[in-house]
C-alpha positions as a printed Julia matrix, in Angstrom:
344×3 Matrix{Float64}:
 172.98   -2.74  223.48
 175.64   -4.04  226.18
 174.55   -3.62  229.87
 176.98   -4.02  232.84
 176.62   -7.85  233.56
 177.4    -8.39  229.45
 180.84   -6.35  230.47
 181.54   -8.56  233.36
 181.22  -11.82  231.39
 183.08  -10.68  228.48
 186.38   -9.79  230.93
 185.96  -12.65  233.18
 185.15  -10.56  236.18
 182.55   -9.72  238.93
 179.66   -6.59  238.19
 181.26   -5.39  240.94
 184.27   -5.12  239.57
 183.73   -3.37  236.42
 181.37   -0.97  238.67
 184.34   -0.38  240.49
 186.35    0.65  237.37
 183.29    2.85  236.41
 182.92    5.08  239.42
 186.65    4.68  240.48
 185.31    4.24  244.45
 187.79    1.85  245.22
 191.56    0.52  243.95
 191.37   -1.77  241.03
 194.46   -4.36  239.65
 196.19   -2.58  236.75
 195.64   -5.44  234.52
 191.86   -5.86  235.76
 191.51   -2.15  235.03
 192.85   -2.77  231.54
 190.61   -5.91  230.75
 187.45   -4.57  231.8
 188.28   -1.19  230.04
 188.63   -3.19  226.41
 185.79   -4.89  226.97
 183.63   -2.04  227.28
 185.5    -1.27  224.15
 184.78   -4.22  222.37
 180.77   -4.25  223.3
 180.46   -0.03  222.63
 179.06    0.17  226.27
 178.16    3.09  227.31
 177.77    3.67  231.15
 174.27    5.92  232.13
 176.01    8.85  233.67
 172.58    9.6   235.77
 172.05    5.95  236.91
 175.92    6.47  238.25
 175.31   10.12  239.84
 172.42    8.48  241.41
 174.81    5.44  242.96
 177.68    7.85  243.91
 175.66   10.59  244.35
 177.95   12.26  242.48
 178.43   13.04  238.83
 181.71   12.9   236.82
 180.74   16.48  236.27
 181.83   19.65  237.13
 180.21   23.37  236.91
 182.18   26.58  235.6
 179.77   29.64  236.23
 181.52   32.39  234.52
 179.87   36.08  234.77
 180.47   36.96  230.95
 180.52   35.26  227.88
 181.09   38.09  225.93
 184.7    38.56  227.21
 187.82   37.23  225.42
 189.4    37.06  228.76
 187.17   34.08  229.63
 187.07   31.82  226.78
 191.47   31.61  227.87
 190.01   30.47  231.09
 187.54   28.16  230.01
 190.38   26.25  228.03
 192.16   25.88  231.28
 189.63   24.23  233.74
 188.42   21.93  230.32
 191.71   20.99  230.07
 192.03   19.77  233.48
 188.48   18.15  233.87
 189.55   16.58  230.78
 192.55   15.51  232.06
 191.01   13.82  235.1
 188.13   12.08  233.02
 185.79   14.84  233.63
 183.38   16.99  231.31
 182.06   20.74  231.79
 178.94   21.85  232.32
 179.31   26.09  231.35
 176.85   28.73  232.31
 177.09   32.25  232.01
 175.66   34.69  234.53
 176.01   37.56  232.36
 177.14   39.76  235.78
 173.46   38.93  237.09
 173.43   37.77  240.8
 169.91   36.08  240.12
 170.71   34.46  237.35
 174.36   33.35  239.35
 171.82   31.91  241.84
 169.78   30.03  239.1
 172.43   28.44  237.73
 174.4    27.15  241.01
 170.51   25.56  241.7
 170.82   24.1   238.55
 174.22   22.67  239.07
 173.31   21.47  242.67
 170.08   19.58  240.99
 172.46   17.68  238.18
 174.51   16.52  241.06
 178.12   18.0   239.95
 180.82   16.58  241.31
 182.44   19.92  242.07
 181.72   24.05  240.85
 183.56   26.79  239.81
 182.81   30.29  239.68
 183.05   33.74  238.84
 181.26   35.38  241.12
 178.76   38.22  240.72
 178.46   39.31  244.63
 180.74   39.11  247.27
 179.04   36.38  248.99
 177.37   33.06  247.74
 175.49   32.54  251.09
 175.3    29.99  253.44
 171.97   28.81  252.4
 173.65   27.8   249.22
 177.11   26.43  250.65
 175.28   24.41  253.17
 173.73   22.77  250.33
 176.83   22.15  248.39
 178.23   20.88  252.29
 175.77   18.47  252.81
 176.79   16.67  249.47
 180.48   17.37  249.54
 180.09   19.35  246.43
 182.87   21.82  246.64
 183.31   25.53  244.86
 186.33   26.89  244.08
 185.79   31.13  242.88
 188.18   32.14  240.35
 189.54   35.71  238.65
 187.21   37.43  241.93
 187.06   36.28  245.91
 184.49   36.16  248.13
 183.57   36.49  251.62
 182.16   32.81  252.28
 184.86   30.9   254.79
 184.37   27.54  252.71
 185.23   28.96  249.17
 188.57   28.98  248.01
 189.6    31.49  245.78
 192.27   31.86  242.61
 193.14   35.09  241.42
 195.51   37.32  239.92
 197.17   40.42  241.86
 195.06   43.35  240.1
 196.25   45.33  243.01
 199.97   44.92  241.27
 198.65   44.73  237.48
 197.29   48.07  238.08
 199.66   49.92  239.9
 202.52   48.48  237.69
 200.01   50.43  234.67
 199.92   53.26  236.59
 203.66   53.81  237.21
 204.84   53.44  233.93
 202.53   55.85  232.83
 203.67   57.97  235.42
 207.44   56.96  234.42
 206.78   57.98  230.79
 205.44   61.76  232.14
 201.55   61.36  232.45
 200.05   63.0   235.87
 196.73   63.46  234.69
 195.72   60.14  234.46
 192.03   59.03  234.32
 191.01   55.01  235.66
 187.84   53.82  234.19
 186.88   50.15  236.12
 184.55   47.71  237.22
 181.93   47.8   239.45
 183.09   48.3   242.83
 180.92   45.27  244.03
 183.02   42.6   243.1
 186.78   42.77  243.59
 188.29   42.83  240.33
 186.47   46.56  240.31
 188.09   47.57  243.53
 191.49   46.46  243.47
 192.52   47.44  239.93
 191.53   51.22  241.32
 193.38   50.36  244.24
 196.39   50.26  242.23
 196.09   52.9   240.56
 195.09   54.95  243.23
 198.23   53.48  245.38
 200.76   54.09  242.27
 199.61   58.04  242.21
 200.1    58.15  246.34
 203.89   56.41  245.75
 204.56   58.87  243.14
 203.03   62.06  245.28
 200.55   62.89  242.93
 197.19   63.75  244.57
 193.98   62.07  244.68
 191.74   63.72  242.41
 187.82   61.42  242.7
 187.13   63.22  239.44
 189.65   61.17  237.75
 187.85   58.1   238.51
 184.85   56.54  237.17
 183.65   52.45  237.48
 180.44   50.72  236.01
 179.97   47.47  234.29
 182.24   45.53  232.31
 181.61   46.25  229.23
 182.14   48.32  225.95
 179.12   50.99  226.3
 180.35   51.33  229.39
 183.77   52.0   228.27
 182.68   54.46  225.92
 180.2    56.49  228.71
 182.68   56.79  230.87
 186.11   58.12  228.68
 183.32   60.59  227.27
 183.35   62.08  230.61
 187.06   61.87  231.38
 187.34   63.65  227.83
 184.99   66.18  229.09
 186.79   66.98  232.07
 188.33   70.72  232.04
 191.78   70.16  232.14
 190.92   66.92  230.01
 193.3    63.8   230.99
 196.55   63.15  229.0
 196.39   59.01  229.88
 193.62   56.65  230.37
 194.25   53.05  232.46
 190.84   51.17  231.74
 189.63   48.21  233.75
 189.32   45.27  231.49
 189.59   44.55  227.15
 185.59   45.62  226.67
 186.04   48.87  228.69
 188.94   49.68  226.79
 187.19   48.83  223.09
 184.52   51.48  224.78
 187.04   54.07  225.3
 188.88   53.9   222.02
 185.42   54.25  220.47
 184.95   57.9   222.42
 188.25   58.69  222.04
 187.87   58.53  218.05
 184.54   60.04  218.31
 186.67   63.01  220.01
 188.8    63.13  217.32
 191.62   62.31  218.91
 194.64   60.1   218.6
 196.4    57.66  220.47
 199.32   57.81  221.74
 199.52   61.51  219.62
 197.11   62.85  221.65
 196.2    60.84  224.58
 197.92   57.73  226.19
 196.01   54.46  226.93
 196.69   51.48  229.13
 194.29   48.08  229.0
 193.97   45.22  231.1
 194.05   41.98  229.58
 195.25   40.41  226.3
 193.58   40.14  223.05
 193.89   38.91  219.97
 193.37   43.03  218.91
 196.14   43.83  221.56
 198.76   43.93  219.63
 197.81   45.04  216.33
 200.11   47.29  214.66
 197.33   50.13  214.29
 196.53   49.99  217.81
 199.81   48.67  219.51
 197.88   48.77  222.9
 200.13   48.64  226.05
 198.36   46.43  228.65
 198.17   44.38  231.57
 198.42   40.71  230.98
 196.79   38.22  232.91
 197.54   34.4   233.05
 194.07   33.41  231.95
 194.82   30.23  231.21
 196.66   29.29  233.83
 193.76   31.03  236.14
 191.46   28.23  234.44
 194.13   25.39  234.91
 195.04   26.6   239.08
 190.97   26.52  239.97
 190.43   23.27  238.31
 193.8    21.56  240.02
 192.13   23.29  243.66
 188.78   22.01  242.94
 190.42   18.17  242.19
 192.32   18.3   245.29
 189.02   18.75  247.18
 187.25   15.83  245.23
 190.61   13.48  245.99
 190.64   14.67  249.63
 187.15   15.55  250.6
 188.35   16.42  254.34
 190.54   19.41  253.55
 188.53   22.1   255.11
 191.01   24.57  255.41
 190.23   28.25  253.04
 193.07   28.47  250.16
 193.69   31.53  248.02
 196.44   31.18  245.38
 197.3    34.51  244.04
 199.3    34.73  240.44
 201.13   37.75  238.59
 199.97   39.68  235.89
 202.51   41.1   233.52
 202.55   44.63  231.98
 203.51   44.48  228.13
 204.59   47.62  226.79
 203.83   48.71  223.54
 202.9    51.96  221.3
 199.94   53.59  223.03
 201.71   54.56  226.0
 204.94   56.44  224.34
 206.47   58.57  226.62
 204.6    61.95  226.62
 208.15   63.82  225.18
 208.87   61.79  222.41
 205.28   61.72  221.73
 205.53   65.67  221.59
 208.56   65.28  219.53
 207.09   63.41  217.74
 204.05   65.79  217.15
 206.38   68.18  216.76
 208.33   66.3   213.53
């Protein structure tokens, strides 16, 4: 098997040169670059990616934490920070906290201990702590939080407006006749929970229809959930005539109670989601929801955390917000023609 020095002799160089091309810690000829890289080529070396962590002190690694694997939403985002790190000569190390603080905590240990070059993550709690950041610090190991923020002063965030997302839902539910509209969401611990009811809540204040807390309901993200929670809006005496849910699994929990209710939509109830699926757009389901650009979530954190790694002294907190769009489809019909259509 090659080593290093068999490299070196092969391309007519210095080890220090084709260590140079192997950590990329210093500027390299073009041509030298080129040499050394066929060489490694021609012999099959392959570099020992702990032997260089423990040299650099730094992997060619980074962590994505997400909270849950479960969710279609995620494996979008996951394709954009790969496709970065991949871009930059970097591979992915994935965990999944499965919306478990603890097990969050674990795994950042864990990505600390393998000496990642830089970590991103979905967040579980709204702060990481300093006893973990100073960590990170001392090794210029830097996080980036994506899709939720936090309240740490070092982490820079990437997100989507849910705020907007949901109160765009909202009013064109509003638009089409609904006023009796129930919001089932996430937990109000992390902030993808509490802004998406801050839409809606801010769309029914804009449109002078009052606050009614019965209307409103949050837990976990996730389809049992989803299903717990329409069962009570269902229950509610007047019932709702429009449901905005949360997130995709929250919504595959409420069309499961909804059916179980024997009831229709959009014939006898309208729904909004939040996020695309593959199931989104189906022609049996025709679900109207808000998109998010999951991909380019992914991509944004990955280019944030890069620009860290290139420029280690940027200390200054960045939060790059995009847009969501609303696509409008069958399940929220406007509440007339759905009567005339009942009516037909």
């Amino acid at each position: 098997m090659a080593n290093i020095q068999d490299v070196a002799k092969h391309a007519g160089v210095s080890i220090s040169t084709v260590s140079r091309v192997l950590n990329g810690t210093a500027k390299v000829n073009i041509d030298v670059r080129r040499r050394v890289e066929a060489s490694m080529q021609a012999l099959n070396y392959m570099p020992n990616p702990a032997a260089r962590s423990l040299r650099t002190n730094r992997s060619r690694i980074i962590g994505l934490l997400i909270s849950d694997i479960q969710n279609p939403f995620f494996m979008r985002l996951i394709q954009g920070v790969e496709e970065e790190a991949l871009h930059h000569e970097y591979s992915l190390i994935l965990c999944n906290s499965n919306e478990n603080p603890q097990r969050e905590q674990q795994y950042l240990d864990v990505l600390y201990a393998e000496r990642v070059a830089g970590a991103i993550i979905v967040p579980t709690r709204e702060r990481l702590g300093e006893a973990t950041l100073s960590k990170f610090r001392e090794r210029q190991i830097p996080i980036v939080a994506v899709d939720r923020r936090v309240k740490d002063k070092d982490v820079d965030a990437v997100l989507v407006d849910n705020v907007r997302g949901a109160f765009e839902a909202i009013s064109h539910l509003i638009t089409n006749g609904y006023r009796r509209i129930g919001a089932i969401t996430g937990p109000m611990t992390v902030t993808t929970g509490r802004d998406r009811l801050e839409g809606y809540r801010q769309a029914l204040f804009e449109a002078g229809i009052p606050h009614d807390p019965a209307l409103e309901r949050s837990g976990t993200f996730d389809a049992a959930t989803g299903r717990r929670l329409t069962d009570e809006l269902l229950e509610l005496d007047p019932p709702v005539d429009a449901i905005f849910s949360g997130n995709n699994l929250l919504t595959l929990g409420a069309l499961d109670a909804i059916h179980a209710h024997n009831l229709q939509v959009p014939n006898d109830i309208a729904l909004v989601g939040y996020d695309e699926t593959y199931w989104s757009s189906l022609s049996s389901l025709s679900l109207t929801t808000v998109m998010q650009p999951a991909y380019e979530l992914g991509r944004t954190a990955a280019l944030r955390l890069f620009q860290h790694l290139q420029n280690p002294s940027i200390h200054t907190r960045q939060e790059v917000v995009l847009a969501p769009t609303l696509e409008i489809r069958g399940s929220s019909l406007p509440k007339d023609v759905r009567q005339l259509k009942a009516q037909a």
